[in-house]
PDB file of C-alpha atoms and ligand atoms in Angstrom:
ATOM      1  CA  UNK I1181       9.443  -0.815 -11.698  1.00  0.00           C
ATOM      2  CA  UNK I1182       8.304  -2.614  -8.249  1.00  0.00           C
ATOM      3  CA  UNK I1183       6.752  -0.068  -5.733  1.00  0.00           C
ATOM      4  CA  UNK I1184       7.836  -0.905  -1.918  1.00  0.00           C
ATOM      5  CA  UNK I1185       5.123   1.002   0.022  1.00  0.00           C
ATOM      6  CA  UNK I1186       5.983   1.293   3.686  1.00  0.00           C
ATOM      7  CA  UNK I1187       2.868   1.585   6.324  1.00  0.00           C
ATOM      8  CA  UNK I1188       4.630   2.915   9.499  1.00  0.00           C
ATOM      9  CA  UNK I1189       0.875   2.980  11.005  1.00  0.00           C
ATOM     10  CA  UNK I1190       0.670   4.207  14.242  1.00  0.00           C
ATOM     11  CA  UNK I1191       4.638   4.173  14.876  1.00  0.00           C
ATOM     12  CA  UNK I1192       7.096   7.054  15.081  1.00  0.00           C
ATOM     13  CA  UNK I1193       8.061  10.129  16.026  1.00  0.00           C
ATOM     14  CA  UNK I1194      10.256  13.144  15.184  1.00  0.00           C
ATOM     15  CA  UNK I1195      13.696  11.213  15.873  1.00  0.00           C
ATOM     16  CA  UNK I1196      12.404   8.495  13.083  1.00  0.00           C
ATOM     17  CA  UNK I1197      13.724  10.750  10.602  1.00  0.00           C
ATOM     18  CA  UNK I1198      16.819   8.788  10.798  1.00  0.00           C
ATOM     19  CA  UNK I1199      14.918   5.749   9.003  1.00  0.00           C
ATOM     20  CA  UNK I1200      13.998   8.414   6.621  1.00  0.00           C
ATOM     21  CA  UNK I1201      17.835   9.917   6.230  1.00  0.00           C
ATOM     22  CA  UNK I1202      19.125   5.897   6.242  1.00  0.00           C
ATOM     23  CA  UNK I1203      16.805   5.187   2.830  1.00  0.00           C
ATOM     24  CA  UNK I1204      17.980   8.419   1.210  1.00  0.00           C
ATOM     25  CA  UNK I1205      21.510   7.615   2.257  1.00  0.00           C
ATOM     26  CA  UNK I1206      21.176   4.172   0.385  1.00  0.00           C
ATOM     27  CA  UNK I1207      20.266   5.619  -2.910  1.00  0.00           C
ATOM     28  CA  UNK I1208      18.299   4.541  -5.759  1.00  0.00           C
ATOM     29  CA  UNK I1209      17.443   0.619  -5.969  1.00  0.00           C
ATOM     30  CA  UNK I1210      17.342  -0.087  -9.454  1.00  0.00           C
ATOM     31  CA  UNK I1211      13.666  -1.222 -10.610  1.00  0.00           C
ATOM     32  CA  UNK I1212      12.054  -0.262  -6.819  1.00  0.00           C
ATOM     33  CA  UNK I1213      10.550   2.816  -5.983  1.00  0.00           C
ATOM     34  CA  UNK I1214      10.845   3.569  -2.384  1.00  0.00           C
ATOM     35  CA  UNK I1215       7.364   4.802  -1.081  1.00  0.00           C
ATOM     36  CA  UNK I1216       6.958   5.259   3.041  1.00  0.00           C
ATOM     37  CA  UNK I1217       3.653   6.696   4.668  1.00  0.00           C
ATOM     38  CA  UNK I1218       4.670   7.853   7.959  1.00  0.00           C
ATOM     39  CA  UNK I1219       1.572   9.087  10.370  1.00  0.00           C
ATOM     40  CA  UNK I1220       0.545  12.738   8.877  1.00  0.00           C
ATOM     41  CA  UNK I1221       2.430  14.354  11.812  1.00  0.00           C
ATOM     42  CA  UNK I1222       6.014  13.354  10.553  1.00  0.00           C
ATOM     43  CA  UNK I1223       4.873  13.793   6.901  1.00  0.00           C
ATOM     44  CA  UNK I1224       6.270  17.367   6.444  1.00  0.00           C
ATOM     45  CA  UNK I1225       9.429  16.720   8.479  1.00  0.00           C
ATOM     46  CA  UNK I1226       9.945  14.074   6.812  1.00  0.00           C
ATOM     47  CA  UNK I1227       9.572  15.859   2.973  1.00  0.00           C
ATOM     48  CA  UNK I1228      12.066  18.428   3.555  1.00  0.00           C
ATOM     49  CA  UNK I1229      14.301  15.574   3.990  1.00  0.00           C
ATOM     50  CA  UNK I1230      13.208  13.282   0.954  1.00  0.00           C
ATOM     51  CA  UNK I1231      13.234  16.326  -1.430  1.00  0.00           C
ATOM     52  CA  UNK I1232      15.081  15.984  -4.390  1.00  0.00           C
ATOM     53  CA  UNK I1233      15.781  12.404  -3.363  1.00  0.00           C
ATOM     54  CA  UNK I1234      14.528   8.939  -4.937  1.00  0.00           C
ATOM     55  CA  UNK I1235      11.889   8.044  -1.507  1.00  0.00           C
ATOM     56  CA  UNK I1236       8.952   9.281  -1.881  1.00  0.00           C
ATOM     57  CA  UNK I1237       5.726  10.089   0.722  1.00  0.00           C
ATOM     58  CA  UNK I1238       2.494   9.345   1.382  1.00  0.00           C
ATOM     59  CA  UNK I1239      -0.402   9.281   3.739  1.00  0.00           C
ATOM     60  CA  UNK I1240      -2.196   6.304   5.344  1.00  0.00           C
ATOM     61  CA  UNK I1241      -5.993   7.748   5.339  1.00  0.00           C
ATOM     62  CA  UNK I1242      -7.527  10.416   3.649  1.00  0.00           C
ATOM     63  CA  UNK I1243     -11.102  12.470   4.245  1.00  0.00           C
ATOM     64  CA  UNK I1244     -13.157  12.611   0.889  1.00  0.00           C
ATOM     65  CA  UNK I1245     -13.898  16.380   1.630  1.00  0.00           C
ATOM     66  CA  UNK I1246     -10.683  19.282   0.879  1.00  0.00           C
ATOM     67  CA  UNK I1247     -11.686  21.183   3.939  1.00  0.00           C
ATOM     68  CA  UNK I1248     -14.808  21.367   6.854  1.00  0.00           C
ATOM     69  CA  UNK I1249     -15.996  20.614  10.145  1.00  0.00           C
ATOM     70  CA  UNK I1250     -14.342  17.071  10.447  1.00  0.00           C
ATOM     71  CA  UNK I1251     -12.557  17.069  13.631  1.00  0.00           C
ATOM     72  CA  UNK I1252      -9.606  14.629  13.749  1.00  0.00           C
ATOM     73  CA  UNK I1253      -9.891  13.960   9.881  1.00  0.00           C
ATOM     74  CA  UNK I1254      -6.869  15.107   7.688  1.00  0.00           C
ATOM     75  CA  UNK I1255      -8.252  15.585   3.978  1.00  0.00           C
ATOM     76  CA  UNK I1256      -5.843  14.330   0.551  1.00  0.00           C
ATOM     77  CA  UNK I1257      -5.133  18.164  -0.531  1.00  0.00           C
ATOM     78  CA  UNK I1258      -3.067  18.646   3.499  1.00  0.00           C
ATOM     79  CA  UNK I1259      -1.542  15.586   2.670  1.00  0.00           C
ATOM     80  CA  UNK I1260      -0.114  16.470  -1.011  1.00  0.00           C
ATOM     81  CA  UNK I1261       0.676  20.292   1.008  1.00  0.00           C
ATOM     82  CA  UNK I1262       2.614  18.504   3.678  1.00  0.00           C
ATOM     83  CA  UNK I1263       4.952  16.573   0.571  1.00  0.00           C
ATOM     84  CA  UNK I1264       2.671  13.174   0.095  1.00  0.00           C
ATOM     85  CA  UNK I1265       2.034  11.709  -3.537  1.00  0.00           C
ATOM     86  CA  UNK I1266       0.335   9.086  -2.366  1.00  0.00           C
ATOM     87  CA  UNK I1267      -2.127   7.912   0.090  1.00  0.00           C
ATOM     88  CA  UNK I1268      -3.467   4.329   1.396  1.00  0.00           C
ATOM     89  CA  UNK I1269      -7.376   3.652   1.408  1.00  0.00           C
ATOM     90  CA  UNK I1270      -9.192   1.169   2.223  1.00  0.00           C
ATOM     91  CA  UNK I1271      -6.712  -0.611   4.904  1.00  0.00           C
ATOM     92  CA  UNK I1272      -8.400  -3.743   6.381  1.00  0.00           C
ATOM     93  CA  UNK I1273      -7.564  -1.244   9.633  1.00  0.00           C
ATOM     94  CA  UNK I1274      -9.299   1.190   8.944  1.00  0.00           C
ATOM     95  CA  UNK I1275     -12.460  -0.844   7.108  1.00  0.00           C
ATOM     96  CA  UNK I1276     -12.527  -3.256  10.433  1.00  0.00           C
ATOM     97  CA  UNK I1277     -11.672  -0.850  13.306  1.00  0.00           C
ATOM     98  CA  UNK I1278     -13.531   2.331  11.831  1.00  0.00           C
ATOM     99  CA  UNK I1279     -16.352   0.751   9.955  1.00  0.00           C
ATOM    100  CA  UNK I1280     -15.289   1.816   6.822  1.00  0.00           C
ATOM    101  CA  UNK I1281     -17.341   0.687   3.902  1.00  0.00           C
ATOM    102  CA  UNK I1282     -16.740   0.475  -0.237  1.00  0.00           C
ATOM    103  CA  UNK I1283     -18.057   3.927  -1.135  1.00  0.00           C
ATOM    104  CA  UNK I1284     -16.119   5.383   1.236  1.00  0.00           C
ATOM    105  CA  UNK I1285     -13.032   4.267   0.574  1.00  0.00           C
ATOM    106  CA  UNK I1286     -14.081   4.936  -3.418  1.00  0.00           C
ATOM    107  CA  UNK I1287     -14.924   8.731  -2.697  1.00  0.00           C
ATOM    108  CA  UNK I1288     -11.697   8.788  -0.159  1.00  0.00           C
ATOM    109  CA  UNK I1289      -9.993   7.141  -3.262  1.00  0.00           C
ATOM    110  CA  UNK I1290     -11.530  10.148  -5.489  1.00  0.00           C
ATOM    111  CA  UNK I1291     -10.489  12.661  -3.463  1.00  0.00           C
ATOM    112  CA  UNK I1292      -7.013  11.424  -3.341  1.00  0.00           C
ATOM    113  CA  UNK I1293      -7.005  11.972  -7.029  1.00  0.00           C
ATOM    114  CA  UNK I1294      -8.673  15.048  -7.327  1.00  0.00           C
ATOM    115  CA  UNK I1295      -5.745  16.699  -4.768  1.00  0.00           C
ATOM    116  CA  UNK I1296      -3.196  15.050  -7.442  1.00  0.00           C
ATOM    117  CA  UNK I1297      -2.020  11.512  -5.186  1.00  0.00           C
ATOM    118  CA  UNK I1298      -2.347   8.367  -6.217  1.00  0.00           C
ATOM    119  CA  UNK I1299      -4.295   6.217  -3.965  1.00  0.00           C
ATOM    120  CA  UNK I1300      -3.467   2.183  -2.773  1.00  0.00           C
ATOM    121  CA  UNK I1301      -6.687   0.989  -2.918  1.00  0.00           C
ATOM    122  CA  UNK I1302      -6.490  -2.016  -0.435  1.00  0.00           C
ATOM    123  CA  UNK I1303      -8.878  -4.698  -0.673  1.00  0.00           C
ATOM    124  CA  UNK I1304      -8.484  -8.441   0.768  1.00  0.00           C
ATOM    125  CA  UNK I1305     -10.341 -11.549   2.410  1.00  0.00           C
ATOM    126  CA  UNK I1306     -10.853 -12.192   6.092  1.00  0.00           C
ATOM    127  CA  UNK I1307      -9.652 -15.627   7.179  1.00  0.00           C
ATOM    128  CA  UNK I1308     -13.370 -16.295   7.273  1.00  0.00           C
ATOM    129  CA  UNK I1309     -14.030 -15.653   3.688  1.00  0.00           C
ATOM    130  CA  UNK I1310     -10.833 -17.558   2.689  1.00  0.00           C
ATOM    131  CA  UNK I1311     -12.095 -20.515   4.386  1.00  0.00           C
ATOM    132  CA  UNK I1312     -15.071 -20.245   3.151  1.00  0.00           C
ATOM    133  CA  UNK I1313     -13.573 -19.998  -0.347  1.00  0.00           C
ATOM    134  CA  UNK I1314     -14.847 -16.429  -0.964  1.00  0.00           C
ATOM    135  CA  UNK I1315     -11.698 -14.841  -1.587  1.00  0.00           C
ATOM    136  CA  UNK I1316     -12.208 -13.958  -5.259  1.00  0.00           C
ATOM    137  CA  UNK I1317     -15.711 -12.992  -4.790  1.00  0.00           C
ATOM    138  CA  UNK I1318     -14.906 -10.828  -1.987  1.00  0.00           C
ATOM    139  CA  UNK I1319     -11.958  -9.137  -3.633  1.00  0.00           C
ATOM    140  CA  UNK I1320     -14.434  -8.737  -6.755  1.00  0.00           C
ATOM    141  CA  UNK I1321     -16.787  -7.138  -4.389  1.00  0.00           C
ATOM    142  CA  UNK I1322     -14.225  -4.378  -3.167  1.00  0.00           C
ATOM    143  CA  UNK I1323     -12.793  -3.787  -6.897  1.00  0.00           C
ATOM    144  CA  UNK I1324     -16.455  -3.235  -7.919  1.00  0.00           C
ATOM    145  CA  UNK I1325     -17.261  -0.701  -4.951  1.00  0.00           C
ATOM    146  CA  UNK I1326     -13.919   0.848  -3.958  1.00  0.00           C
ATOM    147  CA  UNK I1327     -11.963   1.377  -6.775  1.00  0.00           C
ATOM    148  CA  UNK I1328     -12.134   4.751  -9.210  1.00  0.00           C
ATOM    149  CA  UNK I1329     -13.498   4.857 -12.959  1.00  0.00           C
ATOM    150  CA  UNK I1330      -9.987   5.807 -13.823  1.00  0.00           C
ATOM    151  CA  UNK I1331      -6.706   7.412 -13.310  1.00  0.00           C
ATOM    152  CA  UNK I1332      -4.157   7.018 -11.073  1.00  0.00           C
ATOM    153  CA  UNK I1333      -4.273   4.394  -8.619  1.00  0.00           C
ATOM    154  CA  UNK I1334      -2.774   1.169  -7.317  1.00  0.00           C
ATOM    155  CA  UNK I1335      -4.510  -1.751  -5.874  1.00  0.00           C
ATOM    156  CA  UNK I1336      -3.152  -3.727  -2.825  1.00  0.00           C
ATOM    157  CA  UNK I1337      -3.913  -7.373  -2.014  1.00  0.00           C
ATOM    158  CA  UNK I1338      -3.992  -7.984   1.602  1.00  0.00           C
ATOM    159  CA  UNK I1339      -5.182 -10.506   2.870  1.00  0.00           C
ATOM    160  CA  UNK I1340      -6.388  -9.365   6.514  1.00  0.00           C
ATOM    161  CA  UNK I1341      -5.111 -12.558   8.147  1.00  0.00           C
ATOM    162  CA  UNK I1342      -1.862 -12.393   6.618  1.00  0.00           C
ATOM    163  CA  UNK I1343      -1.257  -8.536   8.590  1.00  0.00           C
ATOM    164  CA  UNK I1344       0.906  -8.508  10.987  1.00  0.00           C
ATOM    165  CA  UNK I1345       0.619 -12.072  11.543  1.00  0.00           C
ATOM    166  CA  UNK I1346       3.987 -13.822   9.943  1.00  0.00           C
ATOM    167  CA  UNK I1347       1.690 -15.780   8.100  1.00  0.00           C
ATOM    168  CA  UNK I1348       1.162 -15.323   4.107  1.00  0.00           C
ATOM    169  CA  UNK I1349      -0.674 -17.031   1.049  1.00  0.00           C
ATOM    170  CA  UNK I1350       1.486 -19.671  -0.455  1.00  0.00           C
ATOM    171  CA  UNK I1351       3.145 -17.653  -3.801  1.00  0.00           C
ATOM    172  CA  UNK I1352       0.475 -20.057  -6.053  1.00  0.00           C
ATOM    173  CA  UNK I1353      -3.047 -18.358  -3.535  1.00  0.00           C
ATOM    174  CA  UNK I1354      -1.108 -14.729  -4.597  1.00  0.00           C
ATOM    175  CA  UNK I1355      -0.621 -15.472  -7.952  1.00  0.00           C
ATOM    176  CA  UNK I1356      -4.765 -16.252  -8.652  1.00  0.00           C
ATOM    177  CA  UNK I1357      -5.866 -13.356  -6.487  1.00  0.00           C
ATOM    178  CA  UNK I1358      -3.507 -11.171  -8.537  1.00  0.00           C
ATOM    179  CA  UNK I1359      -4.347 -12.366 -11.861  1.00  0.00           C
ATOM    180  CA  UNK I1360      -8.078 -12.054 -11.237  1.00  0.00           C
ATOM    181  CA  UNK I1361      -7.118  -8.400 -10.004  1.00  0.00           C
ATOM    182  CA  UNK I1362      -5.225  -8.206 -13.138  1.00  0.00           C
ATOM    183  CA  UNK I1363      -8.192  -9.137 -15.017  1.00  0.00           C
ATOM    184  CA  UNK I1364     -10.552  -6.066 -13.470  1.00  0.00           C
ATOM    185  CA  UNK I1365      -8.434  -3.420 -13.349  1.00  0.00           C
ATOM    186  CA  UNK I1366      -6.923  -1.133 -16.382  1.00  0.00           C
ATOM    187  CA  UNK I1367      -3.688  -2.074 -17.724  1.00  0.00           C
ATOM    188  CA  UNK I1368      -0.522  -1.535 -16.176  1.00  0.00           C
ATOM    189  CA  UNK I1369      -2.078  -0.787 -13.094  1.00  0.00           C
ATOM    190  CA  UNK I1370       0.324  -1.765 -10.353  1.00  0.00           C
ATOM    191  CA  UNK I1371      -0.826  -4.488  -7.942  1.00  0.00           C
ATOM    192  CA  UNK I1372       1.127  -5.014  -4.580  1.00  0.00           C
ATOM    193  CA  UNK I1373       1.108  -7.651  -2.778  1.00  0.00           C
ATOM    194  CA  UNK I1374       0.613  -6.899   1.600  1.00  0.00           C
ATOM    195  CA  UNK I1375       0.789  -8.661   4.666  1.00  0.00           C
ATOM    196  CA  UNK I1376       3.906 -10.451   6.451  1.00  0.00           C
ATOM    197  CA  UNK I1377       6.388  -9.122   3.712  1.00  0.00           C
ATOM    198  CA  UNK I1378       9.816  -9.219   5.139  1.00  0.00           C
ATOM    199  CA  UNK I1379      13.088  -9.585   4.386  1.00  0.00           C
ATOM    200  CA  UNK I1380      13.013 -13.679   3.717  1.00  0.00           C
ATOM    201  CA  UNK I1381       9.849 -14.017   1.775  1.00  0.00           C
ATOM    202  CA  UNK I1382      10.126 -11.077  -0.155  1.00  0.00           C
ATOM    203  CA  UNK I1383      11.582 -12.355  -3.384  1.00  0.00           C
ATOM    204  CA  UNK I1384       9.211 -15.243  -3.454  1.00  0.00           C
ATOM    205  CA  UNK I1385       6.427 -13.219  -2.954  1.00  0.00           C
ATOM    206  CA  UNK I1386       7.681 -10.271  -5.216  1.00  0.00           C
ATOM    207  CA  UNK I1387       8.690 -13.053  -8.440  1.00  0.00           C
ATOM    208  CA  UNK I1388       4.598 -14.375  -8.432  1.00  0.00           C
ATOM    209  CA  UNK I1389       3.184 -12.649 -12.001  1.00  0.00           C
ATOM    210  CA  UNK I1390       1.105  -9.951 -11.539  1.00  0.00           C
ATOM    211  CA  UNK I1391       3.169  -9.036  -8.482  1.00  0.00           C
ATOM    212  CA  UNK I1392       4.629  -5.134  -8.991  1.00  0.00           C
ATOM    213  CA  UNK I1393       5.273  -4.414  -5.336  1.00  0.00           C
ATOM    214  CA  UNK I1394       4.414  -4.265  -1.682  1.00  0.00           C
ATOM    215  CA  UNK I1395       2.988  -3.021   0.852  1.00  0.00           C
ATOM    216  CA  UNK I1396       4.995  -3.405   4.202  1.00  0.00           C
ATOM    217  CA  UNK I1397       4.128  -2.878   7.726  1.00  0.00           C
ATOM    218  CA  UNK I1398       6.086  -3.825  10.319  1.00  0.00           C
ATOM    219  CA  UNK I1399       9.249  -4.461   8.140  1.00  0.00           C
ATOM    220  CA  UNK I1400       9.116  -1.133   6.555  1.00  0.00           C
ATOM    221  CA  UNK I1401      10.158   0.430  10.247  1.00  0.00           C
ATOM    222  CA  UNK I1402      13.881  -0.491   9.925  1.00  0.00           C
ATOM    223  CA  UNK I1403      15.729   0.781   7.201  1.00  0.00           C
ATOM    224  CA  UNK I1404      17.885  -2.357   6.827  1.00  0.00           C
ATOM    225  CA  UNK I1405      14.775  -4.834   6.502  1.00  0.00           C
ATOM    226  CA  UNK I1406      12.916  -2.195   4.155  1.00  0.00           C
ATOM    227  CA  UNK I1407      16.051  -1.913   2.044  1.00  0.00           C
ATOM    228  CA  UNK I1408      16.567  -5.965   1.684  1.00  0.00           C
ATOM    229  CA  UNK I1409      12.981  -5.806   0.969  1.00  0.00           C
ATOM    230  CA  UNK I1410      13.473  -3.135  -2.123  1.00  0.00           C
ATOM    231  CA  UNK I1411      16.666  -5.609  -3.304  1.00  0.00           C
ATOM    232  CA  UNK I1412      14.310  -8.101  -3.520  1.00  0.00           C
ATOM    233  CA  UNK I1413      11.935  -6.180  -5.756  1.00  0.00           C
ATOM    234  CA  UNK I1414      15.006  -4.846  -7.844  1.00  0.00           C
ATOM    235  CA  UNK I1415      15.575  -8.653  -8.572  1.00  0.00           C
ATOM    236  CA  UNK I1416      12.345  -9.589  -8.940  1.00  0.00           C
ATOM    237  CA  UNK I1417      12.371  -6.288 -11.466  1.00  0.00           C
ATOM    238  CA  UNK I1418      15.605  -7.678 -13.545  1.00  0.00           C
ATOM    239  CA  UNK I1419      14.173 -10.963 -13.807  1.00  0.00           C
ATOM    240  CA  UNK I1420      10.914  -9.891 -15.026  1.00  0.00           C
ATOM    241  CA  UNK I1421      12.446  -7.329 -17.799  1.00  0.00           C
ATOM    242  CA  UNK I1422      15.175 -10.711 -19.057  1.00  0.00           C
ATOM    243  CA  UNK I1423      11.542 -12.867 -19.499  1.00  0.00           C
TER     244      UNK I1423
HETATM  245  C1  PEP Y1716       0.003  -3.551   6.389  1.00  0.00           C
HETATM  246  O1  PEP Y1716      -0.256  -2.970   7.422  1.00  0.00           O
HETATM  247  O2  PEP Y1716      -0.459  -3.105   5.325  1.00  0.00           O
HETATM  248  C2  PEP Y1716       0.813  -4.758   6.446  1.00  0.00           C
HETATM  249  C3  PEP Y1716       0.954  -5.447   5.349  1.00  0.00           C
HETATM  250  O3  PEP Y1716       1.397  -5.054   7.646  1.00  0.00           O
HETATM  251  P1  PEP Y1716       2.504  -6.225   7.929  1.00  0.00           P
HETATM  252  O4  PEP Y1716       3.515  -6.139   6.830  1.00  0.00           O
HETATM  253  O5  PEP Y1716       3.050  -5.880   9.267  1.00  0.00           O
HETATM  254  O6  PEP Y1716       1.757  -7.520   7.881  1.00  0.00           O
END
């Protein structure tokens, strides 16, 4: 099963539901788990429409604490009340723009367990570090520092010049980041691959080994282009299971 995780970032508002209503309306893909993580003010309008259905929720940033004197924060156990079951941490986003640092995004990570979510644990080279050919060292790095002793989690490969960009790693660059990922994390852990996913690349991207989903920005905002994106994956899926 491929997981298509949709970052809707800092997009959307009430009347998006219809995005929402559009994947539910399109019913299961076979082999892809729908996943969308709206900003936490649509998440519980958004739930009472996915109930019972085969999309599922989560949140895009999570506070390590349950509860406190964190103004502006919104902690994992309001995100799995408002209908999440998972959450992104670690976003090159929220690392660059908010400082955010490995044992953060490891207790965030934590906490996202501990309120029952799984968290997408992102991790990826600047252009910088790429060019410098650091990429496996820094994604080694961020594994080591980030990532939970165990349970539930998912790990996201993004490389941070490859968001929101239109460029992307040729499928051969994917395939060693994700088998050294493979390597360090415990088995069957699903590794997605994010950053300039769309509706064109997708089934390259989605066939590499080691691939078992993605993580989608600014495709995931239109149902049609996150739906092609989840066919993709379903192939990818049926191709994988005949090998
Ligand atoms: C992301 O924000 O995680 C991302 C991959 O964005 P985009 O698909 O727009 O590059």
């Amino acid at each position: 099963m491929q997981l298509i995780a949709g970052n809707w970032k800092m997009h959307g508002r009430l009347a998006s539901v219809a995005v929402i209503e559009a994947l539910v309306a399109a019913g299961p893909i076979k082999g892809a788990q729908l996943l969308v993580c709206p900003p936490a003010t649509l998440l519980a309008h958004f739930a009472a429409v996915v109930r019972g259905s085969h999309v599922r929720l989560g949140g895009q940033d999570c506070h390590p604490k349950t509860d406190g004197a964190f103004t502006g924060d919104i902690s994992a156990a309001m995100l799995a009340d408002a209908g999440a079951s998972y959450v992104i941490v670690g976003h090159s986003e929220r690392r660059l723009g908010h400082g955010e640092l490995d044992p953060l995004v490891r207790a965030k990570a934590v906490a996202a367990q501990a309120a029952g979510l799984t968290p997408i644990v992102c991790v990826g080279e600047t252009l910088a570090e790429r060019e410098a050919g650091t990429t496996l060292a820094v994604v080694d790095r961020q594994l080591e520092g980030a990532l939970p002793e165990a349970g539930p989690m998912v790990v996201a490969y993004e490389p941070v010049w490859a968001i929101g960009t239109g460029r992307t790693p040729t499928p051969a660059e994917v395939a060693e980041v994700h088998a050294f990922i493979a390597s360090k994390v415990p088995e069957r852990t699903a590794i997605l691959y994010g950053g300039s996913v769309n509706p064109g690349n997708a089934a390259a991207l989605l066939a590499v080994p080691h691939v078992s989903g993605a993580l989608v920005g600014g495709a995931s905002l239109a149902a049609a282009d996150f739906l092609a994106i989840a066919r993709a994956a379903s192939a990818a899926a049926e191709v994988e299971a005949g090998s």
